[in-house]
Amino acid sequence: MSLVLRNIHKHYGSVRANDGVDLEIAPGELHGLLGENGAGKSTLMKVVSGFIAADSGSIEFDGAPLGVASPRVALEHGIGMLHQDPLVFRPFSVLDNFLLGSAGGVLVDRKGGRSSLAEMAARYGFDFDPDADARSLTVGERQQLEITRLLWRGARVLILDEPTTGISEPQRVKLFAVLRQLAAERLIVIFVSHKLEEVEALCHRVTVMSRGRVVGRRELPTPRHDLVRLMFGDITLGGARPEVTLGDPALSLRGVAARTRGAPLHADLTVRRGEVLGLAGLEGSGQRTFLRLCAGLDPVGSGTIVIGGHDLAGKPYRRFLDAGVHYIPAGRLEEGLIAGLSVAEHFELVGPNRSFMVDRGAADTLAAERIAEFSIKGEAATTAEALSGGNQQRLLMAMAPDHPVLLLMEHPTRGLDLGSAQWVWDRMLRSRAGGTAIVFASSDLEELQRYSDRIAVFYEGRIIAVIPASTATSSSLGLLIGGVVS
Amino acid sequence: MKRLRSAPLALAAALGAIVVILFAAGAPPLEAMRVIFEGAFGTTDRLGATLMAWTPLVLAAAGLLITFQAGLWNIGVEGQIAMGAIGAAWMARSVEGPSLVVVPLTLIGGAVFGAAWALIPAWLRTRFRVHEIFSGVALSFVAAAIAVYLIIGPWSRTGVASTSGTDIFDPRAWLPTIGSWRASPVGIGAAVAAVAAVLVLLRGSRFGLRIRAVGRNAESAHLLGIPTQRYLVAAFAMCGALAGIAGTVQATGFHHKLVPSISGGYGFLGVLVVLLAGFRALWIAPIALFFAAIQVGSTQLSLRLGIDSSLAGVIQGALVLVVLIVGGFQVYSAARGPVVTGEGEA
Ligand SMILES: Nc1ncnc2c1ncn2[C@@H]1O[C@H](COP(=O)(O)OP(=O)(O)OP(=O)(O)O)[C@@H](O)[C@H]1O
Ligand SMILES: [Mg+2]
């Protein structure tokens, strides 16, 4: 029942996303796939799961070659893939989403489906309400539903592409338990991640990719620096945090309440220029509302939002932009980038240039400069959706103004490889010297502790504590995030 | 919105469908196609008639390209054509003077009326989130009703109130023609200019870039600081203006009076042309010519082969299906499988 890939090639124009990849995974194995942004991990996984066709190469599972590239055929052969955003957004019930694309004729056996769902959920310790609207599920729950669906459809190989971004800690623990259980049931699990500690905790073996090729394979455990060197060569991680003296308030909120339903946020807070404020909390506890309020994107119910000396509460978004506020959202292609437009066109959209016609030459030059400066793997003409996840994040960063007064970020390093994450933070920390205040939300406690000056903890839409990062420990933060205030 | 990448493929499929239909109707396909071709291009007069149909079609399609790029289904284009015709008729009826004065005024009147009519769905959409397809269908009915009201009411022919149309306009208000040609060089020039302008606007201008950004992802565009609603309104207005000019061409260049159903169905046909063209400006002119040729040429079918000329309608209806099928197929094969939307990690 092993999975064998031989000499997989996938080129996009001049980009060799996969350049002769060989991979062999035995049943019962938890296999980690590592590599820097744009290394070709997602491409390889999409080839295996039939989402895209390889230019050449062969895939064999259980001794039988896999021919036609289509997710359906792949799943019939027992290969299922979980994309980073689980695909259960459809405005149907949980049960309908579960039954979606199920085998069989026109008639869907809802009753049978209901009992199958209950049975599968019980087997893996998940808990679904079959009649709930699937859109009300959290990222983690959607993921659980999709995993259940794939397993029910008979998946023997489960591919997870960066599954731990955006899910809560308990959900991650649960996920890992299930993956271990699957491996014990002789399934193959392929786990794509940038988080070394997760790969180390979970996987039996790892394959490291770089520039479309396999550059190393290891049995775990192996020393951390060994993996890091395989991926990035010699880099130093965890550089010093430059000290800056804090300036005037960049942002101050007084009695701010959100007007959007379901987000009863109330906030009083001041962030000074040069300061980094981290927002901690379970996903959906109000961090996003907070950021969007500060960005001028969500309507304010009451209170004042003073930025750069002016109360902007209730003012149009444009005024926030002009005041030097810049917001970088988490969903890259959903809110941030525009699929179908090229990298150069993105810079053109945010550029200061006001002439009627776009000067293509100048636009390409500017794009080339920014691409080099932010080391984006792509070209001026590459469309946003063709960039790898990490490179989409770099493009978003590159579109930000050079010295914003207030930089608001949701999960700034989500999906970034270690080297890129380091690079992003180096850059942001340096921008503090120019007087930029940074407010960022993250679910990574280590990131919050390492880079923040203060950490605001959100619980059920409220800020329940603001603590200096220097006194925060993982366990104290963990308790606060769970709503336990001592 | 997915692009239909291969207009040639769609055209080939369309030709195939035509052959099948002709065959089914008992017409020898090759002969029938020759008849259609000759009916459309055989003599200079016929060429003129074909271009007469081509002109409003291209104008409407050029306008629709803008709204499509802005992510809008401006189905109300039919009503915008009708309103444009009303605006032009109003000018033609109320202004007396030499051609050089009246003709530009009719064109301006048509454009302004068309644009104003398009602002209604724009307003409904940006203000109340009413989808433009619904408002468009309703407003097209209203526009047609207004035309009928004017024809049998205030603008009725002296003495008779009939739905056959208003009085013929003063010939000085007609779009000027050369010799016996029915197609006006002014109309053709306007159509060519419209395509060129839309091409430059969408391909090369900052305005067009922003329209495309709004059309592809309004949420992102808003975040980038683009006033999305303003661009939606602008797209509607531009399309309405071009549709209004199409209406003017219909009124002052073709019927020389206001008639009911003055839009001639060119709005809907324009939607098809844009879809077939895969949202590319350069393909609009040839594809519109293809449609115009079928429309004009198939009138010869009944004369020469004794086949009912309503076959033209059947052919065009079938083309709709072909476009949708080819388009759907391309979207499908680009996506492969039911799960397209959530390509999260990519
Ligand atoms: N549809 C596409 N068109 C053009 N280039 C593409 C396309 N998809 C991926 N690429 C390119 O192929 C390379 C590999 O991309 P891939 O998404 O596999 O990287 P990855 O290893 O998953 O990176 P990340 O960690 O950032 O997600 C990148 O350079 C990317 O720009
Ligand atoms: Mg990836």
Coordinates of C-alpha atoms and ligand atoms in Angstrom, one line a residue, chain A residues 37-38 40-43 84 161-162 192 194 388-390, chain B residues 345-346, ligand 2:
Chain A
N37 CA 8.2 29.3 0.5
G38 CA 7.8 28.5 -3.2
G40 CA 7.1 23.4 -4.6
K41 CA 5.4 21.5 -1.8
S42 CA 1.8 22.5 -2.6
T43 CA 2.4 21.9 -6.3
Q84 CA -5.2 25.0 3.9
D161 CA -1.3 21.3 3.4
E162 CA -0.4 23.6 6.3
V192 CA 3.1 20.0 4.9
H194 CA 6.6 25.4 8.2
S388 CA 3.0 30.4 -3.6
G389 CA 1.3 31.1 -0.3
G390 CA 4.3 32.6 1.3
Chain B
E345 CA -2.8 27.1 0.0
A346 CA -1.7 27.7 -3.4
Ligands
MG2 MG 2.2 26.0 -0.3

